[in-house]
mmCIF file of C-alpha atoms in Angstrom:
data_model
loop_
_atom_site.group_PDB
_atom_site.id
_atom_site.type_symbol
_atom_site.label_atom_id
_atom_site.label_comp_id
_atom_site.label_asym_id
_atom_site.label_seq_id
_atom_site.Cartn_x
_atom_site.Cartn_y
_atom_site.Cartn_z
ATOM 1 C CA UNK A 666 20.721 -5.785 6.506
ATOM 2 C CA UNK A 667 24.090 -4.792 7.850
ATOM 3 C CA UNK A 668 25.059 -2.141 10.265
ATOM 4 C CA UNK A 669 26.281 1.165 8.949
ATOM 5 C CA UNK A 670 28.810 3.506 10.660
ATOM 6 C CA UNK A 671 27.442 7.124 11.219
ATOM 7 C CA UNK A 672 29.297 9.928 9.608
ATOM 8 C CA UNK A 673 29.349 13.502 10.630
ATOM 9 C CA UNK A 674 26.561 15.504 9.235
ATOM 10 C CA UNK A 675 24.921 12.500 7.823
ATOM 11 C CA UNK A 676 21.725 10.829 9.086
ATOM 12 C CA UNK A 677 21.755 7.060 9.276
ATOM 13 C CA UNK A 678 18.848 5.056 8.287
ATOM 14 C CA UNK A 679 16.907 3.491 11.156
ATOM 15 C CA UNK A 680 16.011 0.041 9.959
ATOM 16 C CA UNK A 681 13.434 -0.658 12.544
ATOM 17 C CA UNK A 682 11.370 2.330 11.330
ATOM 18 C CA UNK A 683 10.781 0.489 8.124
ATOM 19 C CA UNK A 684 9.739 -2.836 9.688
ATOM 20 C CA UNK A 685 6.347 -4.120 10.678
ATOM 21 C CA UNK A 686 5.853 -7.036 12.827
ATOM 22 C CA UNK A 687 2.366 -8.556 12.015
ATOM 23 C CA UNK A 688 1.300 -10.803 14.875
ATOM 24 C CA UNK A 689 -0.989 -13.473 13.645
ATOM 25 C CA UNK A 690 -2.636 -16.197 15.777
ATOM 26 C CA UNK A 691 0.009 -18.715 14.548
ATOM 27 C CA UNK A 692 3.092 -16.782 13.539
ATOM 28 C CA UNK A 693 4.859 -13.434 13.246
ATOM 29 C CA UNK A 694 5.100 -11.911 9.821
ATOM 30 C CA UNK A 695 8.079 -9.605 9.483
ATOM 31 C CA UNK A 696 7.464 -7.017 6.618
ATOM 32 C CA UNK A 697 10.514 -4.766 5.729
ATOM 33 C CA UNK A 698 9.143 -1.776 3.710
ATOM 34 C CA UNK A 699 12.789 -0.742 3.044
ATOM 35 C CA UNK A 700 13.629 -3.785 1.119
ATOM 36 C CA UNK A 701 10.355 -5.502 0.353
ATOM 37 C CA UNK A 702 11.337 -8.765 2.054
ATOM 38 C CA UNK A 703 8.668 -10.647 3.985
ATOM 39 C CA UNK A 704 9.571 -13.426 6.482
ATOM 40 C CA UNK A 705 7.651 -15.615 8.737
ATOM 41 C CA UNK A 706 8.759 -16.542 12.241
ATOM 42 C CA UNK A 707 7.487 -18.403 15.347
ATOM 43 C CA UNK A 708 5.614 -16.517 17.898
ATOM 44 C CA UNK A 709 8.134 -17.471 20.671
ATOM 45 C CA UNK A 710 11.230 -16.546 18.743
ATOM 46 C CA UNK A 711 13.694 -13.797 19.133
ATOM 47 C CA UNK A 712 12.292 -10.386 19.399
ATOM 48 C CA UNK A 713 12.307 -8.064 16.272
ATOM 49 C CA UNK A 714 12.491 -4.292 16.407
ATOM 50 C CA UNK A 715 9.587 -2.628 14.547
ATOM 51 C CA UNK A 716 6.046 -1.482 14.608
ATOM 52 C CA UNK A 717 3.877 -4.270 16.138
ATOM 53 C CA UNK A 718 0.552 -4.757 14.353
ATOM 54 C CA UNK A 719 -1.814 -7.374 15.767
ATOM 55 C CA UNK A 720 -3.674 -9.389 13.048
ATOM 56 C CA UNK A 721 -6.995 -10.655 14.317
ATOM 57 C CA UNK A 722 -8.066 -14.239 13.584
ATOM 58 C CA UNK A 723 -10.374 -14.853 10.689
ATOM 59 C CA UNK A 724 -12.583 -17.777 9.857
ATOM 60 C CA UNK A 725 -11.065 -20.341 7.483
ATOM 61 C CA UNK A 726 -11.639 -19.425 3.818
ATOM 62 C CA UNK A 727 -9.874 -22.461 2.187
ATOM 63 C CA UNK A 728 -8.418 -20.185 -0.292
ATOM 64 C CA UNK A 729 -11.725 -18.957 -1.653
ATOM 65 C CA UNK A 730 -11.035 -15.241 -1.005
ATOM 66 C CA UNK A 731 -7.404 -15.027 -2.427
ATOM 67 C CA UNK A 732 -6.499 -11.531 -3.647
ATOM 68 C CA UNK A 733 -7.047 -11.168 -7.488
ATOM 69 C CA UNK A 734 -3.942 -11.452 -9.640
ATOM 70 C CA UNK A 735 -5.434 -9.478 -12.485
ATOM 71 C CA UNK A 736 -6.878 -5.994 -12.931
ATOM 72 C CA UNK A 737 -10.553 -5.550 -12.014
ATOM 73 C CA UNK A 738 -13.164 -4.440 -14.575
ATOM 74 C CA UNK A 739 -13.401 -0.617 -14.686
ATOM 75 C CA UNK A 740 -16.502 1.535 -13.838
ATOM 76 C CA UNK A 741 -17.405 4.941 -15.013
ATOM 77 C CA UNK A 742 -14.788 7.719 -14.745
ATOM 78 C CA UNK A 743 -15.090 11.035 -16.553
ATOM 79 C CA UNK A 744 -12.790 11.663 -19.358
ATOM 80 C CA UNK A 745 -10.604 14.181 -17.512
ATOM 81 C CA UNK A 746 -9.836 11.611 -14.861
ATOM 82 C CA UNK A 747 -8.985 8.980 -17.571
ATOM 83 C CA UNK A 748 -6.725 11.371 -19.495
ATOM 84 C CA UNK A 749 -5.005 12.339 -16.253
ATOM 85 C CA UNK A 750 -4.641 8.640 -15.358
ATOM 86 C CA UNK A 751 -2.381 8.070 -18.376
ATOM 87 C CA UNK A 752 0.634 10.056 -17.049
ATOM 88 C CA UNK A 753 0.038 8.796 -13.402
ATOM 89 C CA UNK A 754 0.264 5.317 -14.733
ATOM 90 C CA UNK A 755 3.384 6.135 -16.810
ATOM 91 C CA UNK A 756 5.139 7.763 -13.924
ATOM 92 C CA UNK A 757 4.325 4.844 -11.563
ATOM 93 C CA UNK A 758 5.778 2.549 -14.304
ATOM 94 C CA UNK A 759 8.919 4.557 -14.585
ATOM 95 C CA UNK A 760 9.475 4.801 -10.842
ATOM 96 C CA UNK A 761 8.930 0.986 -10.677
ATOM 97 C CA UNK A 762 11.492 0.193 -13.488
ATOM 98 C CA UNK A 763 14.267 2.924 -12.980
ATOM 99 C CA UNK A 764 16.649 2.234 -10.089
ATOM 100 C CA UNK A 765 17.904 -0.928 -8.313
ATOM 101 C CA UNK A 766 15.417 -3.710 -8.372
ATOM 102 C CA UNK A 767 15.987 -4.500 -4.664
ATOM 103 C CA UNK A 768 14.496 -1.086 -3.831
ATOM 104 C CA UNK A 769 11.533 -1.317 -6.093
ATOM 105 C CA UNK A 770 9.122 -2.117 -3.444
ATOM 106 C CA UNK A 771 10.280 0.807 -1.283
ATOM 107 C CA UNK A 772 10.102 3.273 -4.165
ATOM 108 C CA UNK A 773 6.499 2.347 -4.863
ATOM 109 C CA UNK A 774 5.570 2.644 -1.120
ATOM 110 C CA UNK A 775 7.168 6.117 -0.997
ATOM 111 C CA UNK A 776 5.310 7.152 -4.184
ATOM 112 C CA UNK A 777 1.979 5.877 -2.959
ATOM 113 C CA UNK A 778 2.498 8.046 0.203
ATOM 114 C CA UNK A 779 3.752 11.062 -1.615
ATOM 115 C CA UNK A 780 0.578 13.132 -1.268
ATOM 116 C CA UNK A 781 0.058 12.550 2.488
ATOM 117 C CA UNK A 782 0.270 16.176 3.355
ATOM 118 C CA UNK A 783 -2.615 17.103 0.898
ATOM 119 C CA UNK A 784 -6.244 17.424 1.551
ATOM 120 C CA UNK A 785 -8.140 14.396 1.930
ATOM 121 C CA UNK A 786 -9.832 13.033 -1.219
ATOM 122 C CA UNK A 787 -13.662 12.645 -1.310
ATOM 123 C CA UNK A 788 -15.196 9.199 -1.913
ATOM 124 C CA UNK A 789 -16.132 10.188 -5.339
ATOM 125 C CA UNK A 790 -12.718 11.423 -6.180
ATOM 126 C CA UNK A 791 -11.163 8.219 -4.930
ATOM 127 C CA UNK A 792 -13.592 6.102 -6.989
ATOM 128 C CA UNK A 793 -12.745 8.049 -10.074
ATOM 129 C CA UNK A 794 -9.091 7.694 -9.462
ATOM 130 C CA UNK A 795 -9.067 3.983 -9.148
ATOM 131 C CA UNK A 796 -11.436 3.421 -12.098
ATOM 132 C CA UNK A 797 -9.463 5.706 -14.291
ATOM 133 C CA UNK A 798 -6.168 4.053 -13.321
ATOM 134 C CA UNK A 799 -7.615 0.587 -14.149
ATOM 135 C CA UNK A 800 -8.846 1.922 -17.520
ATOM 136 C CA UNK A 801 -5.229 3.310 -18.310
ATOM 137 C CA UNK A 802 -3.556 0.205 -17.048
ATOM 138 C CA UNK A 803 -4.941 -2.296 -19.515
ATOM 139 C CA UNK A 804 -1.960 -1.970 -21.659
ATOM 140 C CA UNK A 805 0.499 -2.566 -18.929
ATOM 141 C CA UNK A 806 2.321 -5.835 -18.616
ATOM 142 C CA UNK A 807 1.495 -8.863 -16.478
ATOM 143 C CA UNK A 808 3.744 -7.614 -13.565
ATOM 144 C CA UNK A 809 1.262 -4.791 -12.905
ATOM 145 C CA UNK A 810 -0.753 -5.769 -9.929
ATOM 146 C CA UNK A 811 -2.413 -4.368 -6.841
ATOM 147 C CA UNK A 812 0.638 -2.540 -5.613
ATOM 148 C CA UNK A 813 1.334 -0.739 -8.889
ATOM 149 C CA UNK A 814 -2.376 -0.063 -9.496
ATOM 150 C CA UNK A 815 -3.039 1.474 -6.024
ATOM 151 C CA UNK A 816 0.182 3.549 -6.121
ATOM 152 C CA UNK A 817 -0.872 4.917 -9.586
ATOM 153 C CA UNK A 818 -4.352 5.808 -8.173
ATOM 154 C CA UNK A 819 -2.584 7.521 -5.294
ATOM 155 C CA UNK A 820 -0.463 9.364 -7.738
ATOM 156 C CA UNK A 821 -3.537 10.458 -9.765
ATOM 157 C CA UNK A 822 -5.180 11.945 -6.589
ATOM 158 C CA UNK A 823 -1.901 13.758 -5.686
ATOM 159 C CA UNK A 824 -1.864 15.321 -9.156
ATOM 160 C CA UNK A 825 -5.426 16.515 -8.353
ATOM 161 C CA UNK A 826 -4.210 18.151 -5.049
ATOM 162 C CA UNK A 827 -5.680 15.264 -2.823
ATOM 163 C CA UNK A 828 -4.458 12.778 -0.327
ATOM 164 C CA UNK A 829 -5.071 9.124 -1.125
ATOM 165 C CA UNK A 830 -5.773 6.846 1.789
ATOM 166 C CA UNK A 831 -3.505 4.168 0.548
ATOM 167 C CA UNK A 832 -3.264 0.872 2.439
ATOM 168 C CA UNK A 833 -0.889 -2.074 2.348
ATOM 169 C CA UNK A 834 -1.955 -4.869 4.550
ATOM 170 C CA UNK A 835 -2.075 -8.485 5.518
ATOM 171 C CA UNK A 836 -4.603 -11.184 5.810
ATOM 172 C CA UNK A 837 -4.328 -14.838 7.092
ATOM 173 C CA UNK A 838 -5.384 -18.225 5.837
ATOM 174 C CA UNK A 839 -3.186 -18.206 4.017
ATOM 175 C CA UNK A 840 -0.898 -15.275 4.726
ATOM 176 C CA UNK A 841 -1.131 -12.954 1.747
ATOM 177 C CA UNK A 842 -0.484 -9.205 1.219
ATOM 178 C CA UNK A 843 -2.576 -6.636 -0.637
ATOM 179 C CA UNK A 844 -2.560 -2.925 -1.563
ATOM 180 C CA UNK A 845 -5.605 -0.861 -1.965
ATOM 181 C CA UNK A 846 -7.311 2.577 -1.313
ATOM 182 C CA UNK A 847 -9.985 3.267 1.254
ATOM 183 C CA UNK A 848 -12.390 6.408 1.432
ATOM 184 C CA UNK A 849 -12.620 8.775 4.364
ATOM 185 C CA UNK A 850 -14.644 6.258 6.354
ATOM 186 C CA UNK A 851 -12.077 3.463 5.786
ATOM 187 C CA UNK A 852 -14.196 1.476 3.178
ATOM 188 C CA UNK A 853 -12.246 -0.092 0.443
ATOM 189 C CA UNK A 854 -12.586 1.682 -2.814
ATOM 190 C CA UNK A 855 -13.642 -0.410 -5.756
ATOM 191 C CA UNK A 856 -12.531 -3.537 -4.069
ATOM 192 C CA UNK A 857 -14.278 -6.912 -3.422
ATOM 193 C CA UNK A 858 -15.839 -7.538 -0.039
ATOM 194 C CA UNK A 859 -13.100 -9.809 1.120
ATOM 195 C CA UNK A 860 -10.682 -6.877 1.199
ATOM 196 C CA UNK A 861 -12.053 -6.261 4.739
ATOM 197 C CA UNK A 862 -10.190 -9.378 5.838
ATOM 198 C CA UNK A 863 -6.957 -7.532 5.442
ATOM 199 C CA UNK A 864 -5.464 -5.482 8.418
ATOM 200 C CA UNK A 865 -3.521 -2.386 7.369
ATOM 201 C CA UNK A 866 0.263 -2.606 8.089
ATOM 202 C CA UNK A 867 1.387 0.595 6.279
ATOM 203 C CA UNK A 868 -0.452 3.835 5.394
ATOM 204 C CA UNK A 869 0.639 7.287 4.419
ATOM 205 C CA UNK A 870 1.137 7.953 8.139
ATOM 206 C CA UNK A 871 3.740 5.229 8.151
ATOM 207 C CA UNK A 872 4.069 1.752 9.581
ATOM 208 C CA UNK A 873 0.901 0.519 11.448
ATOM 209 C CA UNK A 874 -2.613 1.757 11.137
ATOM 210 C CA UNK A 875 -3.620 5.314 9.858
ATOM 211 C CA UNK A 876 -3.625 8.020 12.433
ATOM 212 C CA UNK A 877 -7.234 9.289 12.501
ATOM 213 C CA UNK A 878 -6.541 12.570 14.185
ATOM 214 C CA UNK A 879 -3.927 13.427 11.482
ATOM 215 C CA UNK A 880 -6.548 12.840 8.758
ATOM 216 C CA UNK A 881 -9.086 14.902 10.546
ATOM 217 C CA UNK A 882 -6.677 17.920 11.115
ATOM 218 C CA UNK A 883 -5.986 17.780 7.282
ATOM 219 C CA UNK A 884 -9.532 18.655 6.366
#
């Protein structure tokens, strides 16, 4: 990304504020949350400005715990939640589609974090939101995956006046990215057990892990 000259009365974007440098045992993974670009670099390479997130080593999985590429089956969600999930899904789809393609990832991340100042959702509310969004997402095209699904669930909770503990993170062996919701205790909501292998690299609090003190102050 090129350099921008500052203009009087205009704030310039701090590129480093959008970058996470994930340090794995074998490489650095540079995630630019402003552009959606991901790059792998050597550990001994040139330093990169950004938020550093250490990624703990995990036992080899030989590809047996890769993130799902399709939507998971839905569980029970009350009808009001299912009905409210429809506009949440449509809004997420509209934000995803409208605007420059190069900023699609950034738009979805901003949308997923839009309810960060609201009161935290309960575990039941988070479960209902994820289940309802999965129910409403079955008619969506194949490009609708974990990022879009988790964002729509966060939107649904925001419509209910609640903050979603949205997460985007990274796992190794092989390096892969995933987006999901967790409950107030940090447990993944309606996710397979191997989601625990992912280390959060972005939350509603910004780059890096969530700030527990901020979540507690919101209650």
